[in-house]
Amino acid sequence: MEVILFELALTFYFAATIISITELFKSSKITSKLIILLAGIGFILHTINIIYRYGISGYIPITNPHEATSFFTWCIVVLFFILEFRYKVALLSSFIMPIVFLLMISSSMMSREIKPLAPVLQSYWLGIHTFLAFLGNAAFAMSFGIGFMYLVQEHYVKSKRLGGLFERLPSLQTLDEMNYRLITFGFPLFSLAIITGALWAETAWGRYWNWDPREVWSLITWFIYAIVLHARLVAGWRGKRAAVLSIIGFITILIAFFGIKLLKRGLHVFL
Amino acid sequence: MKALVIGLNHKTADVNVREKFAFSGPKLEQGLLALKELPEVQEAIILSTCNRVELYANVKDTQKASESIKTFLSRFHNIERNALENALYIYEDINAARHVFRVASSLDSMVIGEPQILGQLKDAFEIALEKKTTGILLNKLMKKAISVAKRVRTETRIAENAVSISFAAVELAKKIFTDLSKKIFMLLGAGEMAELAAKHLITTGVKEVLVSNRTYERACDLANELKGRAVKFEEFINEMLRTDIVICSTGAPNYILTKSQMQKVMKERKQKQVFIIDISVPRNIDPEINKIDNVYLYNIDDLQEVVDTNLFERKKEAEKAERIVDEEVETFLKWQLSLDSVPTIKALREKAEEIKKEELIKLLNKLPGIGEKEKEAIEYMANAIVNKLIHPPTAALKESLEDKELLSAVIKKLYGINGEMSEKE
């Protein structure tokens, strides 16, 4: 049952992704609504899947790579819907849904086995720390997509070639402000995730900071976003530079997330 | 019953000719009523805009009516008859319908896809309705023209891209800034074209307008006109710290804003986006400025290129629109032809009704004892037979595009209908 739910959600996300890519070439009101409908059904199935898995295991399903990637994707979809309904950003789905699909497909390729919870994870910090981290990272993922949209639109305006997506992409200022808002939303959550992680580490391993690879990469990510915010406030680093930094930031998140899993080293080895 | 269009437009007559023919203000109503009074004209509408003057009429004989309308035009505007001939075009019947549909869809406009013409056509129709100078043909023609124009607008992208320099500038500004009403705009210099672009930008709504010019008095005058604030020319760079959109056309022979100056400005304004349009020739703003982050500089050639690309797009869309017009002309033609058959259809129906009535009376007289229910059943059957019998000839009359007159004559002969009687009705 749990597998079927996951596969169905993946299928709906896949359909929404395909249509949102065709949307780049030709858009219509019907396809835009269809994307939301398909992604919406996918999201509902995905949510039921997470709840179902929680029901089986008895703990929040974010304790292995499959679960973590799936939950991370779920957070991105939540933010996608919030932005879609609140701001109605044209073509947003074309830039976000492919990320959603790629994360889901990678999650589907990981082991879905439900094991008893490792003693180190048996803590109330599990829910708090990981939820904060994932929601913060989801905001960064959205800012990655928006940053990409900014670079595309900036290219059109700067090079004075106004064909293609120029007409349909939002204004540079809208994209820039949205990018900034997402980072200001994600950064405090991510900071709290690091703090709660340190507190948890102290109770689990007796040390606040262990210099394990995930911790190091998280710190790098934190610094990158701190630079984005600081440079914006002090030197006015906005527009293209902010967009590029938000793209780099998300790449470090992906390295922290997947790269370290491949290394199979460090204390976060369960993820 | 035939549609006739007599008119002139920007393609056939210069502005000095067009203004002589214009029906402006009260002249329009006078002209409309006088046109309707002509014995050859049964219905009339006059469309008079700065680019065209067109008279639409419902006439019986197009030849006679066009002569009569030409004479009317020359008398009304006091222009020699000969002077008219070269400027006027005449469209009859199906071509008249096609022309009106093309005008409404702005396929015949100077700028294809411009939206004003539909409004002007609606106004002309409104006045004609008010003055009761229209009837079945022109009412249908106008309503159809309006619906064709709407169809063209929804099914093609004919009006989507800006096709004038000032529109292109505004469209670009909207792709850089979210809300122009929160932006500060500065006009540098007082060139005519820049002023025009500035006016267009201001009508879309900006927060504040600044005007700077070498001659301060001129800046003050223009600032007054644009409801803005004049800025001394030496201070314009300072004002750029808070200005978001600049249109520049100073007539200076050199750059008045260099890359290093702009870099300083950007640093001070914390890299907030700036859109600069340099309309001056020779250019007044160093083109290198476009390389600075968050600065978007367009010169007159860049904007012209945008306009040209958009015009090319519009031409492609116009081809689609022409196909829509063709389709609609055909449906209009069908309607018009079905109208010609109305007298025959009416006479046929009357004849059938008459026979039915006579036979029903005869039959019911022979059956004195039957009840109401049976009577109703017999009448129902008689109606059904009549309807089924006259349906095929009626449908043939409505649908046939060719040989309609022949078909009409045959039906009249077969059913013994008096042709003249029915024509009168």
XYZ file of C-alpha atoms in Angstrom:
696
model
C 0.000 0.000 0.000
C 2.727 2.407 1.053
C 4.666 1.564 -2.111
C 1.613 2.061 -4.326
C 0.956 5.483 -2.778
C 4.541 6.528 -3.380
C 4.577 5.272 -6.964
C 1.269 6.982 -7.700
C 2.495 10.275 -6.260
C 5.645 9.921 -8.358
C 3.541 9.270 -11.468
C 1.409 12.362 -10.900
C 4.485 14.501 -10.254
C 5.979 13.074 -13.439
C 2.881 13.988 -15.471
C 2.861 17.498 -13.947
C 6.570 17.830 -14.789
C 6.106 16.799 -18.404
C 3.255 19.269 -18.896
C 5.108 22.024 -17.070
C 8.039 21.528 -19.467
C 5.731 21.772 -22.487
C 4.410 24.944 -20.869
C 7.809 26.504 -21.646
C 7.087 26.203 -25.355
C 3.407 26.993 -25.424
C 1.214 27.946 -22.550
C -2.499 27.958 -22.097
C -4.863 28.354 -19.172
C -5.897 24.718 -19.463
C -2.363 23.330 -19.181
C -1.575 25.646 -16.262
C -4.626 24.349 -14.410
C -3.803 20.784 -15.355
C -0.315 21.107 -13.856
C -1.786 22.316 -10.570
C -4.358 19.515 -10.610
C -1.800 16.780 -11.302
C 0.726 18.164 -8.823
C -2.131 18.547 -6.311
C -3.195 14.904 -6.646
C 0.461 13.870 -6.416
C 0.821 15.962 -3.276
C -2.249 14.432 -1.599
C -1.022 10.900 -2.373
C 2.445 11.860 -1.172
C 1.032 13.224 2.089
C -1.003 10.058 2.683
C 2.132 8.028 1.953
C 4.110 9.907 4.612
C 1.301 9.551 7.175
C 0.926 5.865 6.319
C 4.644 5.258 6.766
C 4.504 7.086 10.090
C 1.648 4.759 11.076
C 3.682 1.669 10.285
C 7.017 2.697 11.837
C 5.745 4.829 14.702
C 8.284 7.592 14.084
C 8.485 10.547 11.690
C 9.606 9.033 8.383
C 12.803 11.018 7.845
C 15.356 8.600 9.169
C 16.812 7.047 6.025
C 17.811 8.481 2.615
C 14.571 7.411 0.903
C 12.390 8.977 3.590
C 14.508 12.100 3.925
C 14.512 12.812 0.192
C 10.797 12.126 -0.002
C 10.053 14.430 2.929
C 12.332 17.129 1.530
C 10.432 16.958 -1.776
C 7.149 17.155 0.111
C 8.322 20.393 1.793
C 9.239 21.834 -1.627
C 5.794 21.010 -2.994
C 4.155 22.707 0.016
C 6.132 25.883 -0.646
C 5.418 25.610 -4.374
C 1.687 25.625 -3.714
C 1.969 28.525 -1.278
C 3.873 30.610 -3.863
C 1.580 29.522 -6.669
C -1.582 30.578 -4.859
C -0.164 33.618 -3.097
C 1.867 35.200 -5.899
C 0.781 33.440 -9.085
C 4.260 33.483 -10.608
C 4.047 32.620 -14.292
C 6.057 29.556 -15.319
C 7.032 28.758 -11.726
C 5.974 25.140 -12.185
C 8.255 24.795 -15.221
C 11.249 25.526 -13.023
C 10.166 23.785 -9.808
C 8.377 20.625 -10.925
C 11.497 19.161 -12.625
C 13.357 19.551 -9.282
C 10.455 17.864 -7.495
C 10.452 15.006 -9.953
C 14.224 14.488 -9.892
C 14.252 14.382 -6.087
C 11.318 11.974 -6.015
C 12.868 9.661 -8.579
C 16.130 9.598 -6.615
C 14.137 8.862 -3.482
C 12.406 5.994 -5.288
C 15.759 4.418 -6.115
C 16.839 4.233 -2.471
C 16.063 1.425 -0.044
C 12.536 1.710 1.301
C 13.014 -0.768 4.090
C 11.466 0.207 7.411
C 13.881 -0.623 10.217
C 13.576 -0.146 13.961
C 14.726 3.344 14.947
C 18.435 3.526 15.865
C 18.902 4.487 19.543
C 20.681 7.720 18.606
C 17.601 8.878 16.686
C 15.190 8.147 19.501
C 14.830 11.741 20.586
C 12.260 14.507 20.366
C 14.952 16.468 18.543
C 14.423 14.218 15.524
C 11.188 15.906 14.521
C 12.262 19.438 15.401
C 15.764 19.386 13.928
C 14.931 17.626 10.679
C 11.690 19.475 10.037
C 13.431 22.835 10.431
C 16.300 21.689 8.224
C 14.034 20.375 5.488
C 11.713 23.364 5.438
C 14.685 25.715 5.313
C 16.261 23.685 2.528
C 12.957 23.603 0.657
C 12.893 27.419 0.702
C 16.443 27.360 -0.676
C 15.339 24.913 -3.387
C 12.573 27.308 -4.392
C 15.027 30.197 -4.456
C 17.236 28.044 -6.707
C 14.352 27.708 -9.198
C 13.453 31.381 -8.926
C 17.151 32.322 -9.290
C 17.254 30.306 -12.477
C 14.186 32.118 -13.773
C 15.896 35.414 -12.922
C 19.012 34.511 -14.916
C 16.923 33.519 -17.948
C 14.878 36.726 -17.858
C 17.969 38.833 -17.171
C 19.630 37.327 -20.197
C 16.711 38.373 -22.403
C 16.624 41.951 -21.125
C 20.396 42.444 -21.108
C 21.059 40.909 -24.508
C 18.008 42.693 -25.977
C 16.713 39.498 -27.537
C 13.148 39.535 -26.411
C 11.791 36.314 -27.846
C 11.097 32.995 -26.167
C 10.063 33.161 -22.552
C 10.585 36.921 -22.167
C 6.884 37.708 -22.486
C 5.768 35.080 -19.992
C 8.417 35.303 -17.298
C 7.715 37.728 -14.442
C 9.616 41.004 -14.072
C 13.187 40.964 -12.815
C 12.188 42.833 -9.694
C 9.453 40.310 -8.840
C 11.866 37.409 -9.226
C 14.602 39.160 -7.248
C 12.287 40.052 -4.378
C 10.840 36.570 -4.285
C 14.323 35.088 -4.180
C 15.199 37.379 -1.285
C 12.016 36.536 0.612
C 12.588 32.811 0.226
C 16.118 33.125 1.565
C 15.007 35.301 4.484
C 12.376 32.643 5.218
C 14.759 29.707 4.833
C 17.798 31.148 6.614
C 16.405 31.428 10.161
C 14.872 27.960 9.865
C 18.166 26.560 8.667
C 20.043 28.374 11.460
C 17.653 26.923 14.032
C 18.161 23.510 12.484
C 21.903 23.840 13.028
C 21.387 24.992 16.616
C 18.910 22.218 17.434
C 21.244 19.763 15.710
C 24.080 20.911 17.979
C 21.917 20.518 21.070
C 20.904 17.056 19.961
C 24.520 16.156 19.202
C 25.413 17.175 22.708
C 22.852 14.814 24.201
C 23.638 11.997 21.745
C 27.433 12.130 21.454
C 28.427 14.485 24.220
C 29.734 17.195 21.909
C 27.940 20.112 20.277
C 30.018 20.029 17.147
C 31.748 16.981 15.704
C 33.044 18.260 12.346
C 31.311 15.427 10.585
C 30.985 16.005 6.788
C 27.268 16.815 6.926
C 27.914 19.402 9.638
C 30.756 20.940 7.644
C 28.696 21.180 4.451
C 25.757 22.570 6.344
C 28.051 25.221 7.745
C 29.289 26.041 4.222
C 25.668 26.310 3.061
C 24.847 28.496 6.036
C 27.765 30.795 5.199
C 26.718 31.092 1.570
C 23.202 32.191 2.485
C 24.569 34.451 5.219
C 26.720 36.082 2.538
C 23.675 36.472 0.244
C 21.753 38.266 2.976
C 24.671 40.292 4.279
C 25.840 41.389 0.819
C 22.334 42.384 -0.103
C 21.871 44.538 2.968
C 25.307 46.098 2.988
C 26.530 46.232 -0.611
C 23.223 45.841 -2.397
C 24.118 42.523 -3.980
C 20.871 41.886 -5.701
C 19.677 40.684 -9.055
C 22.095 38.525 -10.959
C 24.631 38.098 -8.134
C 21.947 37.086 -5.654
C 20.483 34.670 -8.202
C 23.887 33.072 -8.877
C 24.581 32.755 -5.142
C 21.226 31.142 -4.493
C 21.999 28.614 -7.213
C 25.427 27.878 -5.707
C 23.817 27.633 -2.275
C 21.398 24.963 -3.380
C 24.158 23.012 -5.111
C 26.036 22.844 -1.775
C 22.814 21.587 -0.184
C 22.616 18.842 -2.777
C 26.269 17.945 -2.164
C 25.640 17.877 1.579
C 22.573 15.731 1.017
C 23.587 13.262 -1.653
C 27.385 13.553 -1.841
C 27.872 12.630 1.771
C 25.512 9.723 1.433
C 27.801 8.370 -1.293
C 30.865 8.868 0.914
C 29.136 6.903 3.655
C 31.217 8.577 6.295
C 30.494 10.660 9.329
C 27.941 10.609 12.081
C 24.973 11.365 9.796
C 25.618 8.038 8.105
C 22.013 6.888 8.568
C 20.847 9.479 6.000
C -30.399 44.019 -50.408
C -26.658 44.517 -50.874
C -23.934 45.933 -48.663
C -21.899 48.766 -50.090
C -18.770 50.452 -48.684
C -17.456 53.712 -50.114
C -14.474 55.284 -48.401
C -10.898 56.406 -48.219
C -8.093 55.682 -45.770
C -4.431 56.333 -45.031
C -3.440 54.119 -47.946
C -5.485 55.908 -50.585
C -5.450 59.516 -49.406
C -3.057 61.882 -47.647
C -4.012 63.487 -44.411
C -4.902 66.796 -46.114
C -7.424 64.917 -48.286
C -8.704 62.816 -45.393
C -9.419 65.832 -43.216
C -11.551 67.377 -45.987
C -13.758 64.293 -45.973
C -13.963 63.932 -42.225
C -17.398 63.921 -40.604
C -16.442 65.554 -37.341
C -18.725 66.506 -34.457
C -22.274 67.490 -35.483
C -21.383 66.954 -39.143
C -21.523 63.205 -38.564
C -25.174 63.167 -37.590
C -26.128 65.609 -40.343
C -24.232 63.547 -42.890
C -25.740 60.306 -41.654
C -29.315 61.583 -41.916
C -28.649 63.129 -45.340
C -27.124 59.886 -46.576
C -30.142 57.890 -45.387
C -32.408 60.321 -47.235
C -30.904 59.343 -50.611
C -33.517 57.285 -52.510
C -30.906 54.636 -53.437
C -29.893 54.080 -49.824
C -31.978 51.993 -47.420
C -29.615 51.888 -44.454
C -26.522 53.939 -43.575
C -23.576 54.148 -41.159
C -20.670 56.583 -41.289
C -17.288 55.744 -39.769
C -15.009 58.748 -39.528
C -11.593 58.484 -37.810
C -8.296 60.266 -38.364
C -7.155 57.476 -40.670
C -10.351 56.679 -42.548
C -13.748 57.917 -43.646
C -16.110 55.152 -44.717
C -19.782 55.091 -45.604
C -21.613 51.797 -45.176
C -24.967 51.362 -46.887
C -27.627 48.831 -47.734
C -28.619 49.379 -51.358
C -30.592 47.645 -54.096
C -28.521 48.727 -57.057
C -24.853 49.175 -56.190
C -24.045 51.037 -59.412
C -26.727 53.676 -59.002
C -26.168 53.955 -55.270
C -22.399 54.506 -55.545
C -22.919 57.303 -58.070
C -25.478 58.900 -55.855
C -23.264 58.591 -52.743
C -20.287 60.085 -54.569
C -22.399 63.070 -55.559
C -23.606 63.360 -51.985
C -20.014 63.335 -50.695
C -18.829 66.009 -53.075
C -21.805 68.225 -52.245
C -21.641 67.680 -48.501
C -17.931 68.477 -48.259
C -17.919 70.920 -51.101
C -15.265 69.065 -53.049
C -15.172 68.655 -56.809
C -16.478 65.289 -58.002
C -13.291 64.560 -59.974
C -11.123 65.056 -56.925
C -12.961 62.179 -55.240
C -12.357 59.497 -57.810
C -8.692 58.779 -57.074
C -9.051 58.638 -53.328
C -12.181 56.512 -53.031
C -12.506 52.763 -52.921
C -15.762 50.929 -53.374
C -16.594 47.452 -52.104
C -19.811 45.676 -52.906
C -21.662 42.799 -51.329
C -19.322 40.020 -50.153
C -16.263 42.264 -50.580
C -17.975 44.952 -48.544
C -18.558 42.482 -45.717
C -14.951 41.302 -45.915
C -13.726 44.904 -45.788
C -15.823 45.768 -42.711
C -14.608 42.628 -40.914
C -10.990 43.485 -41.758
C -11.442 47.060 -40.539
C -13.020 45.893 -37.257
C -10.206 43.388 -36.692
C -7.691 46.191 -37.424
C -6.214 44.230 -40.319
C -6.711 47.303 -42.485
C -5.178 49.703 -39.947
C -1.911 51.577 -40.241
C -0.675 49.634 -37.219
C -2.080 46.124 -37.574
C -3.603 44.949 -34.321
C -4.174 48.415 -32.822
C -7.213 48.250 -30.573
C -8.815 51.702 -31.079
C -10.565 51.015 -34.365
C -13.037 48.537 -32.879
C -14.194 51.153 -30.367
C -14.556 53.731 -33.137
C -16.585 51.300 -35.216
C -18.832 50.528 -32.236
C -19.369 54.272 -31.696
C -20.294 54.782 -35.353
C -22.808 51.931 -35.103
C -24.205 53.321 -31.852
C -24.868 56.716 -33.445
C -26.538 55.086 -36.446
C -28.742 53.031 -34.109
C -29.667 56.165 -32.210
C -30.579 57.992 -35.399
C -32.391 54.893 -36.681
C -30.512 54.822 -39.962
C -29.785 51.092 -39.849
C -31.888 48.010 -40.487
C -31.612 44.276 -40.782
C -28.530 44.150 -43.059
C -26.231 46.720 -41.471
C -27.231 45.678 -37.949
C -26.222 42.123 -38.736
C -23.071 43.280 -40.559
C -21.930 45.428 -37.626
C -22.708 42.841 -34.947
C -20.885 40.249 -36.974
C -17.921 42.624 -37.508
C -17.648 43.172 -33.756
C -17.777 39.434 -33.055
C -15.213 38.744 -35.794
C -12.874 41.314 -34.230
C -13.278 39.662 -30.829
C -12.635 36.246 -32.320
C -9.490 37.527 -34.027
C -8.322 39.013 -30.743
C -8.857 35.825 -28.758
C -7.678 33.334 -31.354
C -4.576 35.151 -32.587
C -1.786 37.037 -30.839
C -2.219 39.986 -33.172
C -2.257 42.668 -30.491
C 0.194 41.145 -28.077
C 3.504 42.818 -28.772
C 4.308 46.494 -28.608
C 4.812 47.967 -32.055
C 5.801 51.530 -31.322
C 8.939 52.832 -29.679
C 7.083 54.270 -26.702
C 4.999 51.126 -26.176
C 8.106 48.965 -26.434
C 9.784 51.136 -23.789
C 6.848 50.694 -21.407
C 6.648 46.945 -22.033
C 10.340 46.625 -21.242
C 9.988 48.721 -18.101
C 7.257 46.336 -16.947
C 9.603 43.375 -17.390
C 12.233 45.020 -15.228
C 10.023 46.498 -12.507
C 7.038 44.925 -10.808
C 5.049 48.070 -10.191
C 5.718 51.206 -12.240
C 3.531 53.288 -9.933
C 6.258 53.048 -7.290
C 9.037 54.165 -9.630
C 10.670 57.505 -10.174
C 11.082 58.601 -13.756
C 13.436 61.206 -15.205
C 13.318 62.822 -18.603
C 16.746 64.051 -19.636
C 16.620 66.631 -22.404
C 13.547 67.702 -24.282
C 13.627 65.968 -27.656
C 10.238 65.485 -29.258
C 10.434 61.723 -29.417
C 11.623 61.425 -25.825
C 8.780 63.670 -24.744
C 6.298 61.433 -26.529
C 7.748 58.294 -24.937
C 7.777 60.055 -21.568
C 4.111 61.005 -21.884
C 3.197 57.435 -22.693
C 5.157 56.133 -19.709
C 3.588 58.702 -17.411
C 0.057 57.727 -18.457
C 0.762 54.164 -17.350
C 1.471 55.684 -13.935
C 4.790 56.457 -12.279
C 5.301 57.786 -8.756
C 7.288 60.884 -9.562
C 8.427 62.694 -12.699
C 11.676 64.644 -12.940
C 12.694 66.760 -15.932
C 16.201 67.951 -16.568
C 17.441 70.041 -19.450
C 20.425 72.207 -20.262
C 18.123 75.207 -20.400
C 16.509 75.239 -16.991
C 13.485 77.279 -18.172
C 12.637 74.640 -20.749
C 12.931 71.976 -18.036
C 10.513 73.989 -15.874
C 8.012 74.375 -18.729
C 8.095 70.697 -19.561
C 7.973 69.709 -15.887
C 4.884 71.850 -15.576
C 3.304 70.150 -18.548
C 4.168 66.671 -17.283
C 3.194 67.541 -13.684
C 6.724 66.815 -12.557
C 9.651 68.598 -10.963
C 12.439 70.387 -12.846
C 16.018 69.457 -12.006
C 19.087 71.519 -12.869
C 21.174 69.793 -15.510
C 24.292 69.775 -13.299
C 22.333 67.846 -10.679
C 20.842 65.087 -12.755
C 23.494 62.539 -11.749
C 22.659 63.162 -8.102
C 19.005 62.535 -8.851
C 19.933 59.267 -10.508
C 20.584 57.879 -7.040
C 16.823 57.545 -6.633
C 15.620 57.479 -10.238
C 14.549 54.102 -11.685
C 13.700 54.906 -15.294
C 15.469 57.450 -17.473
C 14.601 58.560 -20.987
C 17.382 60.600 -22.493
C 17.461 62.818 -25.561
C 19.540 65.924 -25.006
C 21.046 66.654 -28.407
C 24.506 66.793 -26.798
C 27.307 65.714 -29.169
C 28.958 63.497 -26.548
C 28.230 61.150 -23.640
C 26.681 62.941 -20.692
C 26.832 59.808 -18.529
C 29.916 57.585 -18.488
C 30.452 54.072 -17.210
C 32.490 55.131 -14.174
C 29.887 57.730 -13.201
C 27.186 55.098 -13.463
C 29.191 52.586 -11.433
C 29.385 55.131 -8.636
C 25.648 55.765 -8.912
C 24.928 52.037 -8.706
C 27.099 51.620 -5.647
C 25.327 54.432 -3.883
C 21.854 53.194 -4.798
C 22.787 49.720 -3.566
C 22.499 48.164 -7.016
C 18.796 48.835 -7.392
C 17.779 48.214 -10.998
C 17.838 51.132 -13.470
C 16.308 51.225 -16.931
C 17.797 53.812 -19.268
C 16.465 54.597 -22.723
C 18.775 56.680 -24.861
C 16.771 58.026 -27.762
C 19.343 60.655 -28.749
C 21.356 60.502 -31.944
C 24.317 60.766 -31.488
C 24.016 58.735 -28.330
C 24.244 60.562 -25.011
C 24.841 57.598 -22.733
C 27.968 55.487 -22.910
C 26.827 52.092 -24.288
C 29.323 50.376 -21.956
C 26.890 51.177 -19.151
C 24.788 48.208 -20.224
C 27.589 45.950 -18.960
C 27.071 47.114 -15.375
C 24.961 44.728 -13.289
C 21.341 45.765 -12.820
C 21.615 48.555 -15.410
C 19.585 48.044 -18.572
C 20.389 50.445 -21.364
C 18.445 50.559 -24.614
C 19.132 52.942 -27.465
C 16.858 53.929 -30.331
C 18.120 51.108 -32.589
C 17.569 48.496 -29.879
C 14.005 49.663 -29.417
C 13.448 49.789 -33.164
C 14.653 46.201 -33.373
C 12.153 45.185 -30.700
C 9.415 46.957 -32.641
C 10.462 45.342 -35.943
C 10.471 41.857 -34.418
C 7.041 42.494 -32.947
C 5.736 43.797 -36.275
C 6.999 40.650 -37.960
C 5.177 38.569 -35.327
C 2.023 40.577 -35.915
C 2.200 39.992 -39.660
C 2.348 36.253 -39.034
C -0.664 36.527 -36.743
C -2.438 38.688 -39.315
C -2.355 35.758 -41.741
C -4.266 33.677 -39.196
C -6.692 36.553 -38.714
C -7.336 36.755 -42.471
C -8.358 33.106 -42.441
C -10.820 33.814 -39.621
C -12.227 36.721 -41.645
C -12.649 34.431 -44.689
C -14.603 31.935 -42.601
C -16.835 34.612 -41.162
C -17.481 36.191 -44.555
C -18.798 32.852 -45.708
C -21.218 32.516 -42.797
C -22.360 36.089 -43.349
C -22.930 35.352 -47.009
C -25.031 32.324 -46.138
C -27.132 34.415 -43.799
C -27.579 37.110 -46.430
C -28.590 34.607 -49.090
C -31.010 32.910 -46.726
C -32.532 36.357 -46.284
C -33.201 36.534 -50.040
C -35.216 33.327 -49.808
C -37.359 34.568 -46.930
C -40.243 35.776 -49.174
C -40.375 32.436 -51.048
C -40.151 30.427 -47.833
C -42.877 32.550 -46.294
C -45.133 32.150 -49.318
C -44.522 28.394 -49.391
C -45.427 28.087 -45.734
C -48.578 30.158 -46.199
C -49.648 28.084 -49.146
C -49.179 24.886 -47.155
C -51.038 26.303 -44.172
C -53.901 27.335 -46.421
C -54.222 23.831 -47.919
C -53.998 22.267 -44.475
C -56.730 24.482 -43.080
C -59.088 23.825 -46.015
C -58.619 20.063 -45.850
C -59.012 19.998 -42.068
C -62.302 21.856 -42.265
C -63.543 19.473 -44.958
C -62.571 16.390 -42.985
C -63.960 17.589 -39.672
C -67.254 18.448 -41.327
C -67.466 14.852 -42.519
C -66.867 13.552 -38.994
C -69.340 15.468 -36.809
C -69.390 13.058 -33.856
C -65.665 12.917 -32.933
C -64.371 14.114 -29.622
C -61.726 16.799 -28.759
C -58.945 14.260 -28.347
C -59.428 12.806 -31.812
C -59.652 16.314 -33.292
C -56.314 17.216 -31.737
C -54.756 14.025 -33.060
C -55.925 14.763 -36.604
C -54.647 18.360 -36.429
C -51.350 17.124 -35.048
C -50.972 14.713 -37.938
C -51.869 17.390 -40.509
C -49.229 19.730 -39.030
C -46.634 16.982 -39.088
C -47.313 16.172 -42.745
C -47.128 19.837 -43.750
C -43.884 20.410 -41.855
C -42.233 17.310 -43.219
C -43.291 18.132 -46.757
C -42.076 21.722 -46.795
C -38.884 21.110 -44.830
C -36.705 19.915 -47.769
C -37.504 22.833 -50.117
C -37.116 25.330 -47.236
C -33.744 23.914 -46.251
C -32.622 23.860 -49.887
C -33.577 27.529 -50.255
C -31.711 28.502 -47.100
C -28.560 26.563 -47.819
C -28.090 26.811 -51.547
C -25.513 29.436 -52.469
C -25.741 29.061 -56.235
C -28.847 28.953 -58.443
C -30.897 30.400 -55.632
C -33.063 32.410 -58.003
C -33.649 29.386 -60.220
C -34.503 27.233 -57.214
C -36.864 29.896 -55.936
C -38.622 30.096 -59.337
C -38.959 26.309 -59.550
C -40.490 26.069 -56.073
C -42.944 28.842 -56.865
C -43.930 27.117 -60.089
C -44.259 23.656 -58.523
C -46.400 24.832 -55.631
C -48.330 27.360 -57.679
C -47.198 30.363 -55.655
C -47.820 33.795 -57.076
C -44.307 35.278 -57.248
C -45.236 38.940 -57.227
C -47.541 38.599 -54.288
C -44.894 36.999 -52.150
C -42.172 39.492 -53.153
C -44.372 42.271 -51.848
C -44.696 40.614 -48.499
